Amino acid sequence: MLSEFDLIAQFFTRSRRQHRNVALGIGDDCALVTPAAGMQLAISTDMLVEGRHFFPGADPQMLGHKCLAVNLSDLAAMGAKPLAFTLALALPEARPDWLAPFAKGLLALADEHGCELIGGDTTKGPLNICITVFGEVPPGQALRRDAAQAGDDIWISGSLGDARLALAGYRGDIMLDDATQHTAGERMHAPTPRVELGLSLRDIAHAAIDISDGLAGDLGHILERSRTGAILDVDQLPAGPMLARHALEIRRRFTLAGGDDYELCFTAPSGKRDAVIAAASSCNTAVTRVGSIDAAPGLRLRDANGAPLDLPLASFDHFASP
Amino acid sequence: MLSEFDLIAQFFTRSRRQHRNVALGIGDDCALVTPAAGMQLAISTDMLVEGRHFFPGADPQMLGHKCLAVNLSDLAAMGAKPLAFTLALALPEARPDWLAPFAKGLLALADEHGCELIGGDTTKGPLNICITVFGEVPPGQALRRDAAQAGDDIWISGSLGDARLALAGYRGDIMLDDATQHTAGERMHAPTPRVELGLSLRDIAHAAIDISDGLAGDLGHILERSRTGAILDVDQLPAGPMLARHALEIRRRFTLAGGDDYELCFTAPSGKRDAVIAAASSCNTAVTRVGSIDAAPGLRLRDANGAPLDLPLASFDHFASP
């Protein structure tokens, strides 16, 4: 006798060919994966909770996309090639009109990156989505947080702060017109993981991290683990197109400590500037040089004139309601 | 600035040497694992929700044990050797008096099996624990659900039904004295994953599954995927020591459809009976032969005299409150 929750699996069942590395997918006690010879496996897990990481009633198709996107973003930040993922899902009730679009958004992004759903678990409970993702990276080529070196440039992919602007709009902290709210909202709800960029930076970059909690805090993790400091040119930070229309103070705050950007922050030797630009160009991703790593401890901020800036910063805090 | 939830990580940080296969553990975007050359990776994920899989206010140390045990049980059922796991944890609040014993129970079992915590995620939210576990198995040696063959014996490890008896006691369906409730409750709250037995059966058994939802339903998964049927000698089923004192009807029902047993049900050629017994003996685990696989479809039940039994069965249903 199949229960309602057993039937959920049908929404995630694919007919197409399995990934060459997947020897056994959904339906047994475990999935079986055969890693390519000599490759390391990169593994990351993220849990998204309703009311904390996304709004109650969030669009299920964008939510499906986002749950996998934030995990793929972790692979991107290691320079790992996506391979497979597991999905554990707690749902208050098994509603087809929620499950179908959720699976659609999730699996469309999975297909885009050749990342196969190999197992999972579904249960009744407060809405909670936990994905664990697996990727491959050649030994020694992973972009680790502890690999930044004094003299490295600091680079940012894409743009920052539009997701944070959308949040400010939803909260009523900043009044946004409908079109701006919608466009910024898509940036918040359906981020683009920079997987291709991460792969193309393997032989070029030293350290990398994905910006999920805000640039200042996430760059801080690189500095801490690499035992280095940095100077950041705050007014060089690439503001998102919606945020770019706002005042300097808002731009600085949201690019530095916005959260939910899912861009890459990476460091690379200054002798590799052309290589960085060529790599980014090859995957149609903008990159901006925004500072440099040095030996002096701490993160020091500079304005457009090179003068020190003292800004109160706080990363995105999971205690605060979204 | 570390938030309360960042600090949670401290409860799970180990000082001891990392597993030889773990190149990078907690603290980067991903963990890096180097699988042993030529081995397949077995992967399973389980999500446990308060009020569904365990009682509100459950003892945190036993809960930490159980969350990993149910995942290790999936590895056991594939004949895979535990390697590492990730932990994602949603908590209503970060209380040290809950986290310390939870981590203690979790990591004690992890140490026992050489299974290293390599990454995780913590967030505020309704209590939810999601573990993804990784093990190694030589290609072609995994104990799959689809590998049972007509003529195979059906075997059960350990004993069945004491966890279900404990549940009946908690619910007030059956009156249990305190000592019985306590002993049966330990079986429910702190199951023993049959990892060693799974490993020792690699070259002997055909199919295997772990009994989490009740024997009849879980054996049904083997029959379905192997396209076989089976005869089960219901009165041969090894009742747990607490359950064994109860009436025949209760014994039959709780051994057949109890749930939360976390024993292995496996099939092996009848010519390998001595090998099965020797393998079980080598890891100090009792095994009982309880039936046989055949080509006729369906699961047919027999009593002690060999007469057909018609019992209404329902596996553990995650819709029902525990």
XYZ file of C-alpha atoms in Angstrom:
644
model
C 0.000 0.000 0.000
C 1.560 3.265 -1.121
C 0.946 6.257 1.068
C 0.485 9.764 -0.232
C 4.107 10.481 0.593
C 5.422 7.450 -1.265
C 3.630 8.815 -4.301
C 5.632 12.026 -4.090
C 8.540 10.137 -5.646
C 6.599 10.035 -8.901
C 7.014 13.767 -9.306
C 10.780 13.348 -9.282
C 11.101 10.216 -11.437
C 12.857 10.712 -14.770
C 12.687 8.554 -17.854
C 15.913 9.763 -19.418
C 19.264 8.032 -19.321
C 21.198 8.059 -16.080
C 24.461 9.900 -15.666
C 27.440 7.773 -16.673
C 28.733 7.884 -13.078
C 25.458 6.786 -11.480
C 25.362 2.993 -11.201
C 22.096 2.886 -9.221
C 19.649 5.727 -8.653
C 16.408 6.132 -6.693
C 14.684 3.059 -5.266
C 17.178 1.089 -3.185
C 18.562 1.571 0.330
C 21.371 3.655 -1.170
C 22.286 5.115 -4.524
C 25.562 3.886 -6.030
C 27.924 6.356 -7.649
C 31.149 5.452 -9.442
C 33.485 8.463 -9.259
C 35.669 8.995 -12.294
C 39.114 7.490 -11.710
C 41.409 9.799 -9.783
C 38.807 12.495 -9.119
C 37.928 13.939 -5.726
C 34.315 14.242 -4.681
C 33.127 17.679 -3.519
C 30.123 17.445 -1.161
C 27.891 20.167 0.254
C 24.548 20.246 2.066
C 22.058 23.091 2.553
C 18.779 23.125 4.447
C 16.117 25.689 3.530
C 13.315 26.384 5.991
C 10.050 28.156 5.249
C 9.823 31.552 6.925
C 13.602 31.648 7.316
C 15.169 31.183 3.879
C 12.032 31.815 1.843
C 8.609 33.372 2.367
C 5.614 31.246 3.299
C 3.702 30.700 0.063
C 6.822 31.174 -2.095
C 6.404 30.310 -5.770
C 7.177 26.557 -5.847
C 8.870 26.521 -9.263
C 11.336 29.263 -8.304
C 11.796 27.590 -4.911
C 12.709 24.299 -6.600
C 15.258 26.177 -8.681
C 16.666 28.057 -5.705
C 17.111 25.009 -3.454
C 19.380 23.358 -5.983
C 20.975 26.653 -7.095
C 22.361 27.423 -3.641
C 23.951 23.966 -3.536
C 25.354 24.201 -7.075
C 26.771 27.565 -6.025
C 28.829 25.746 -3.376
C 30.200 23.399 -6.039
C 30.971 26.425 -8.238
C 32.932 27.988 -5.390
C 35.132 24.855 -5.241
C 35.579 24.608 -9.006
C 33.730 21.260 -8.921
C 31.692 19.818 -11.777
C 28.121 18.867 -10.706
C 27.413 15.151 -10.734
C 24.401 14.235 -8.583
C 22.261 15.259 -5.615
C 19.872 13.899 -2.998
C 16.667 15.640 -1.913
C 15.020 15.324 1.499
C 11.691 17.069 1.751
C 9.316 17.650 4.672
C 5.894 18.897 3.609
C 2.791 19.797 5.607
C 0.714 18.032 2.951
C 1.414 16.348 -0.384
C -0.253 18.724 -2.850
C 0.264 17.995 -6.565
C -0.268 21.676 -7.430
C 2.811 22.469 -5.309
C 4.902 19.373 -6.062
C 4.602 19.544 -9.852
C 5.997 23.091 -10.249
C 8.572 22.508 -7.474
C 9.878 19.413 -9.290
C 9.811 21.319 -12.604
C 11.981 24.154 -11.298
C 14.336 21.776 -9.514
C 14.817 19.333 -12.380
C 15.154 22.010 -15.066
C 18.191 23.423 -13.266
C 19.477 19.883 -12.593
C 19.276 19.060 -16.301
C 21.007 22.301 -17.229
C 24.018 21.192 -15.189
C 23.870 17.434 -15.808
C 23.266 16.893 -12.084
C 21.196 13.782 -11.450
C 18.712 13.276 -8.606
C 19.879 9.943 -7.160
C 17.913 9.566 -3.952
C 15.830 11.200 -1.331
C 13.374 11.066 1.484
C 9.932 12.585 1.877
C 7.960 12.998 5.044
C 5.154 15.001 6.571
C 6.303 18.018 8.583
C 6.858 21.780 8.524
C 8.157 22.698 5.042
C 11.889 21.982 4.950
C 14.066 21.210 1.941
C 17.492 19.630 2.406
C 19.686 18.996 -0.626
C 23.097 17.350 -0.592
C 25.069 17.814 -3.799
C 28.075 15.950 -5.229
C 30.600 17.198 -7.747
C 33.955 16.148 -9.138
C 37.247 18.014 -9.027
C 40.778 16.850 -9.870
C 42.924 16.486 -6.713
C 44.728 19.711 -5.853
C 42.578 21.867 -8.142
C 39.721 22.720 -5.768
C 39.317 26.456 -5.063
C 39.627 26.421 -1.292
C 38.950 29.241 1.152
C 42.408 28.902 2.669
C 44.385 29.491 -0.541
C 44.411 33.303 -0.877
C 47.889 34.881 -1.008
C 49.106 38.405 -0.330
C 49.240 40.230 -3.655
C 46.205 38.436 -5.114
C 43.509 40.498 -6.772
C 39.977 40.105 -5.431
C 37.308 39.542 -8.059
C 33.510 39.392 -8.014
C 31.340 37.699 -10.643
C 28.143 39.291 -11.932
C 26.553 41.919 -9.703
C 25.596 42.310 -6.063
C 22.727 43.621 -3.997
C 19.606 43.250 -6.147
C 18.401 40.326 -4.012
C 18.874 42.466 -0.901
C 17.017 45.315 -2.589
C 14.089 42.974 -3.275
C 14.038 42.016 0.403
C 13.985 45.678 1.417
C 11.052 46.163 -0.948
C 9.095 43.201 0.448
C 9.738 44.437 3.963
C 8.582 47.947 3.067
C 11.939 49.436 4.079
C 12.343 50.861 0.576
C 9.479 51.677 -1.765
C 9.959 49.949 -5.140
C 7.741 50.189 -8.204
C 6.180 46.890 -9.332
C 8.584 46.311 -12.220
C 11.650 46.875 -10.033
C 10.268 44.691 -7.269
C 9.574 41.934 -9.783
C 12.993 42.065 -11.468
C 14.913 42.322 -8.210
C 12.666 39.582 -6.779
C 13.670 37.183 -9.555
C 17.277 37.756 -8.584
C 16.373 36.818 -5.000
C 14.160 33.825 -5.795
C 15.985 32.336 -8.792
C 19.736 32.917 -8.477
C 22.151 31.699 -11.150
C 24.900 29.456 -9.779
C 28.246 30.323 -11.417
C 29.189 26.736 -12.154
C 30.892 27.315 -15.510
C 32.916 30.184 -14.123
C 34.077 28.078 -11.187
C 35.259 25.351 -13.565
C 37.065 27.801 -15.829
C 38.901 29.329 -12.846
C 40.441 26.022 -11.645
C 43.910 26.709 -13.017
C 43.751 30.473 -12.541
C 42.246 31.419 -9.177
C 43.697 30.736 -5.737
C 40.762 30.973 -3.293
C 37.024 31.238 -3.866
C 33.755 31.393 -1.926
C 30.161 31.913 -2.989
C 28.477 35.019 -1.647
C 25.429 33.803 0.227
C 25.528 35.808 3.460
C 26.968 39.078 2.127
C 30.336 39.880 0.546
C 32.023 41.358 3.623
C 31.245 38.353 5.802
C 31.984 35.766 3.128
C 35.259 37.391 2.068
C 36.030 37.434 5.782
C 35.954 33.610 5.737
C 38.657 33.600 3.043
C 40.782 36.072 5.015
C 40.402 34.118 8.246
C 41.259 30.753 6.736
C 44.045 32.126 4.540
C 45.449 34.207 7.439
C 45.546 37.299 5.255
C 43.859 40.706 5.140
C 42.390 42.690 2.278
C 41.629 46.114 0.921
C 38.249 46.398 -0.768
C 37.353 49.252 -3.145
C 33.742 49.591 -2.075
C 32.751 51.938 -4.896
C 34.095 49.457 -7.451
C 31.624 46.801 -6.307
C 29.295 45.910 -9.181
C 25.788 46.899 -8.031
C 22.900 45.015 -9.622
C 20.986 46.955 -12.300
C 18.045 47.655 -9.969
C 20.242 48.645 -7.048
C 22.402 50.865 -9.275
C 19.589 53.434 -9.412
C 19.675 53.951 -5.661
C 21.710 56.287 -3.476
C 25.389 55.662 -2.699
C 24.761 54.711 0.930
C 22.231 52.020 -0.030
C 24.473 50.769 -2.835
C 27.426 50.430 -0.486
C 25.411 48.669 2.192
C 23.625 46.215 -0.085
C 26.663 45.291 -2.211
C 28.821 44.792 0.871
C 26.412 43.000 3.152
C 23.352 42.055 1.130
C 23.146 38.296 1.142
C 21.488 35.886 -1.310
C 23.734 37.089 -4.185
C 25.182 33.667 -5.083
C 28.012 35.270 -7.007
C 31.588 34.079 -6.679
C 34.209 36.065 -4.794
C 37.656 34.768 -5.765
C 41.286 35.736 -5.582
C 43.903 35.340 -8.316
C 47.504 36.454 -8.835
C 47.737 39.927 -10.397
C 49.748 38.364 -13.233
C 46.646 36.427 -14.261
C 44.302 39.334 -14.961
C 44.068 38.568 -18.657
C 43.459 34.892 -17.922
C 40.651 35.742 -15.486
C 38.983 38.018 -18.014
C 39.325 35.430 -20.783
C 37.919 32.673 -18.553
C 34.943 34.825 -17.551
C 34.353 35.850 -21.144
C 34.354 32.211 -22.255
C 31.330 31.578 -20.043
C 29.630 34.931 -20.674
C 29.950 36.026 -17.064
C 31.018 39.524 -16.085
C 33.822 39.826 -13.541
C 35.016 42.929 -11.696
C 38.277 43.480 -9.856
C 37.395 45.043 -6.503
C 40.461 44.930 -4.275
C 43.516 43.026 -3.229
C 44.736 40.561 -0.619
C 47.570 41.691 1.643
C 49.356 40.550 4.759
C 47.912 43.163 7.152
C 45.090 41.632 9.166
C 41.434 42.574 8.687
C 39.218 43.834 5.916
C 39.845 47.507 5.101
C 37.333 49.457 2.994
C 38.220 52.287 0.575
C 36.051 54.784 -1.296
C 36.412 55.916 -4.902
C 39.161 58.366 -3.911
C 41.156 55.748 -2.056
C 40.151 57.156 1.339
C 39.370 54.745 4.200
C 35.680 54.037 4.786
C 34.230 52.976 8.117
C 30.877 51.308 7.539
C 28.828 49.352 10.084
C 28.333 45.946 8.490
C 26.303 42.915 9.388
C 25.886 39.856 7.258
C 22.529 38.377 6.548
C 21.326 36.893 9.798
C 19.235 33.735 9.769
C 17.677 34.830 13.037
C 15.995 37.753 11.334
C 12.774 36.901 9.543
C 13.140 37.246 5.781
C 30.454 38.362 14.095
C 29.439 34.787 14.854
C 25.750 34.183 15.412
C 24.395 31.699 17.899
C 23.876 29.238 15.054
C 27.429 29.568 13.778
C 28.519 28.583 17.245
C 26.607 25.328 16.947
C 29.434 24.028 14.793
C 31.644 23.964 17.874
C 29.593 21.138 19.330
C 30.431 19.001 16.314
C 34.103 19.891 15.892
C 36.552 17.050 16.482
C 40.198 17.267 17.312
C 41.108 13.761 16.214
C 42.717 12.771 12.930
C 40.577 12.867 9.810
C 39.588 9.745 7.930
C 42.194 8.768 5.337
C 39.636 9.373 2.559
C 38.647 12.861 3.736
C 40.867 15.474 2.082
C 38.940 18.477 3.447
C 36.287 18.461 6.164
C 34.040 21.097 7.747
C 34.667 24.771 6.994
C 34.799 25.302 3.231
C 32.077 25.553 0.581
C 32.320 21.787 0.132
C 34.013 18.858 1.798
C 36.466 16.921 -0.386
C 36.469 13.135 -0.277
C 38.891 10.891 -2.146
C 37.174 7.543 -2.737
C 39.471 4.524 -2.589
C 40.541 3.529 -6.093
C 37.968 1.371 -7.845
C 35.313 1.593 -5.104
C 31.715 2.639 -5.596
C 30.169 5.198 -3.303
C 26.890 4.249 -1.586
C 24.808 7.306 -0.657
C 21.636 7.598 1.405
C 19.709 10.454 3.006
C 17.107 10.423 5.791
C 15.155 13.304 7.308
C 13.765 12.989 10.839
C 11.023 15.365 11.967
C 9.916 16.009 15.536
C 6.431 14.677 16.224
C 6.683 12.344 13.243
C 9.800 10.207 13.662
C 10.418 10.971 17.316
C 8.468 12.391 20.245
C 8.671 16.083 21.124
C 11.136 16.314 23.989
C 12.930 13.096 22.970
C 16.186 12.391 24.825
C 18.780 14.272 22.721
C 21.618 11.765 23.210
C 19.524 8.829 22.004
C 18.145 11.024 19.216
C 21.669 11.857 18.033
C 22.418 8.129 17.990
C 19.207 7.260 16.164
C 19.561 9.878 13.404
C 22.877 8.406 12.326
C 21.837 4.808 13.075
C 18.972 4.866 10.567
C 21.393 6.114 7.889
C 24.100 3.570 8.769
C 21.373 0.933 8.558
C 20.888 1.900 4.886
C 24.615 1.401 4.283
C 24.427 -1.963 6.086
C 21.612 -3.041 3.790
C 23.853 -2.375 0.770
C 26.909 -4.065 2.277
C 28.719 -0.696 2.229
C 31.453 0.350 4.656
C 30.709 3.697 6.370
C 33.013 6.530 5.360
C 31.509 9.950 6.132
C 28.297 11.918 6.621
C 26.840 15.418 6.484
C 24.399 16.820 9.054
C 21.785 19.504 8.383
C 19.953 20.640 11.472
C 17.017 22.994 11.982
C 16.466 23.949 15.625
C 13.893 26.221 17.281
C 16.693 27.558 19.483
C 20.388 26.811 19.990
C 20.426 25.330 23.503
C 23.744 23.905 24.736
C 21.925 21.528 27.102
C 20.325 19.936 24.027
C 23.224 20.252 21.578
C 25.895 18.757 23.823
C 24.122 15.417 24.437
C 22.831 15.304 20.843
C 26.390 15.676 19.521
C 27.623 13.123 22.068
C 25.155 10.450 20.943
C 25.734 11.212 17.273
C 29.532 11.264 17.390
C 29.867 8.202 19.637
C 28.086 6.112 17.014
C 30.063 7.824 14.240
C 33.339 6.934 15.973
C 32.217 3.357 16.496
C 31.886 2.979 12.728
C 34.758 5.226 11.600
C 32.229 7.506 9.895
C 33.442 11.120 9.818
C 31.250 14.237 9.997
C 32.494 16.213 6.980
C 30.034 19.059 6.621
C 26.693 20.449 7.521
C 24.281 23.294 7.851
C 22.464 24.701 10.869
C 19.517 27.031 10.883
C 16.641 28.169 13.033
C 13.380 26.337 12.379
C 11.077 23.542 13.552
C 13.288 20.659 14.759
C 14.416 18.674 11.721
C 17.503 16.528 11.313
C 18.724 15.519 7.872
C 21.738 13.249 7.523
C 23.321 12.117 4.263
C 25.717 9.220 4.631
C 28.480 7.883 2.355
C 29.956 4.414 2.269
C 32.211 2.341 0.057
C 31.447 -0.914 -1.685
C 33.386 -2.794 -4.388
C 31.594 -2.619 -7.762
C 29.149 -5.490 -8.239
C 29.142 -6.451 -4.554
C 26.364 -4.165 -3.278
C 23.354 -6.010 -1.802
C 20.613 -4.623 -4.013
C 16.869 -4.982 -3.594
C 16.516 -6.365 -7.116
C 18.845 -9.334 -6.696
C 16.641 -11.937 -4.959
C 16.277 -15.241 -6.840
C 13.687 -18.013 -6.653
C 15.009 -20.665 -4.291
C 16.764 -18.167 -2.000
C 16.231 -18.460 1.728
C 14.906 -15.358 3.514
C 16.824 -14.380 6.655
C 16.278 -11.829 9.419
C 18.976 -10.451 11.713
C 18.402 -9.942 15.427
C 14.781 -9.681 16.543
C 11.670 -7.805 15.532
C 8.818 -5.939 17.147
C 10.167 -4.597 20.450
C 10.267 -1.044 19.039
C 6.642 -1.423 17.970
C 5.762 -2.765 21.414
C 7.318 0.330 22.987
C 5.186 2.516 20.729
C 2.044 0.622 21.753
C 3.032 1.205 25.365
C 3.599 4.941 24.895
C 0.268 5.201 23.129
C -1.524 3.311 25.896
C -2.699 0.635 23.468
C -0.941 -2.003 25.550
C -0.165 -1.687 29.260
C 3.546 -2.280 29.922
C 5.312 -2.307 33.266
C 8.035 0.327 33.663
C 10.962 -2.035 33.122
C 9.446 -3.452 29.922
C 8.593 -0.001 28.623
C 12.126 1.158 29.318
C 13.852 -1.821 27.671
C 11.558 -1.848 24.657
C 11.902 1.935 24.455
C 15.683 1.667 24.181
C 15.173 -0.591 21.207
C 12.963 2.112 19.632
C 15.138 5.104 20.486
C 18.628 3.646 20.038
C 18.609 0.997 17.299
C 21.785 -0.885 16.372
C 22.644 -0.638 12.672
C 23.841 -4.034 11.376
C 26.859 -2.639 9.567
C 29.260 -5.524 10.277
C 26.695 -8.092 9.224
C 26.055 -6.246 5.952
C 29.782 -6.250 5.179
C 30.175 -9.937 6.012
C 27.265 -10.857 3.719
C 28.745 -9.219 0.585
C 29.871 -12.466 -1.024
C 27.060 -14.574 0.394
C 23.695 -12.818 0.184
C 21.806 -11.867 -2.978
C 19.355 -9.120 -1.933
C 19.014 -7.117 1.275
C 16.939 -4.310 2.780
C 16.821 -2.786 6.229
C 13.546 -3.123 8.088
C 12.452 0.407 8.890
C 8.755 0.393 7.966
C 7.870 -3.182 8.938
C 9.069 -6.518 7.556
C 6.079 -7.277 5.316
C 6.265 -3.937 3.521
C 10.066 -3.868 3.291
C 10.327 -7.472 2.060
C 7.640 -6.435 -0.437
C 10.146 -3.943 -1.928
C 12.600 -6.796 -2.557
C 9.865 -8.924 -4.155
C 8.668 -6.087 -6.353
C 12.088 -5.080 -7.612
C 13.300 -8.687 -7.981
C 10.023 -9.734 -9.678
C 9.658 -12.668 -7.355
C 7.263 -13.833 -4.627
C 7.891 -15.353 -1.218
C 6.560 -17.648 1.467
C 7.107 -16.361 4.988
C 6.881 -18.600 8.066
C 5.278 -16.056 10.364
C 5.705 -18.097 13.534
C 9.433 -18.429 12.839
C 9.902 -14.650 12.993
C 12.255 -13.785 15.865
C 10.200 -11.698 18.298
C 12.151 -9.292 20.497
C 12.588 -10.438 24.125
C 9.935 -8.011 25.415
C 7.453 -8.846 22.664
C 8.031 -12.587 23.093
C 6.035 -12.506 26.343
C 2.895 -11.333 24.567
C 0.080 -13.216 22.868
C 0.495 -14.840 19.443
C -1.707 -12.316 17.648
C 0.349 -9.355 18.923
C 3.619 -11.167 18.195
C 2.546 -11.861 14.621
C 1.373 -8.327 14.012
C 4.389 -6.545 15.530
C 7.036 -8.792 13.968
C 5.405 -8.571 10.536
C 4.480 -4.909 10.431
C 6.095 -3.186 13.364
C 8.492 -0.633 11.992
C 11.611 0.936 13.514
C 13.344 -2.481 13.810
C 16.463 -1.558 11.770
C 17.308 -5.230 11.313
C 18.412 -6.617 7.965
C 16.140 -8.799 5.857
C 18.243 -10.575 3.243
C 18.073 -13.467 0.814
C 20.788 -16.035 0.108
C 21.025 -19.291 -1.858
C 19.978 -22.314 0.194
C 23.418 -23.801 -0.488
C 24.943 -20.981 1.572
C 23.196 -21.624 4.886
C 26.411 -22.525 6.662
C 28.162 -19.472 5.236
C 25.347 -17.195 6.431
C 25.490 -18.650 9.929
C 29.287 -18.353 10.045
C 29.179 -14.742 8.799
C 26.566 -13.800 11.404
C 28.481 -15.580 14.116
C 31.668 -13.711 13.196
C 29.946 -10.427 14.056
C 27.981 -11.753 17.038
C 24.621 -11.162 15.380
C 21.802 -13.687 15.512
C 20.157 -14.612 12.224
C 16.978 -16.600 11.654
C 15.769 -18.289 8.469
C 12.118 -17.318 8.035
C 10.997 -18.300 4.542
C 11.955 -18.594 0.920
C 11.794 -16.704 -2.342
C 9.840 -18.310 -5.192
C 8.525 -17.417 -8.617
C 4.832 -17.183 -7.687
C 3.865 -13.536 -7.233
C 3.029 -12.005 -3.886
C 3.921 -12.545 -0.253
C 2.266 -15.631 1.205
C 2.173 -16.146 4.993
C 2.278 -19.543 6.732
C 1.693 -20.541 10.363
C 3.739 -23.004 12.443
C 1.858 -25.958 10.887
C 2.488 -24.764 7.338
C -1.136 -23.634 6.902
C -1.833 -20.369 5.029
C -2.398 -17.288 7.187
C -4.438 -14.288 6.117
C -3.450 -11.293 8.242
C -4.401 -7.679 7.657
C -1.083 -5.824 7.426
C -0.137 -2.209 7.252
C 3.383 -0.859 7.394
C 4.319 1.964 9.652
C 2.653 5.039 8.237
C 4.380 8.403 8.560
C 0.967 10.061 8.528
C 0.121 8.497 11.859
C 1.511 10.351 14.847
C 4.162 8.334 16.641
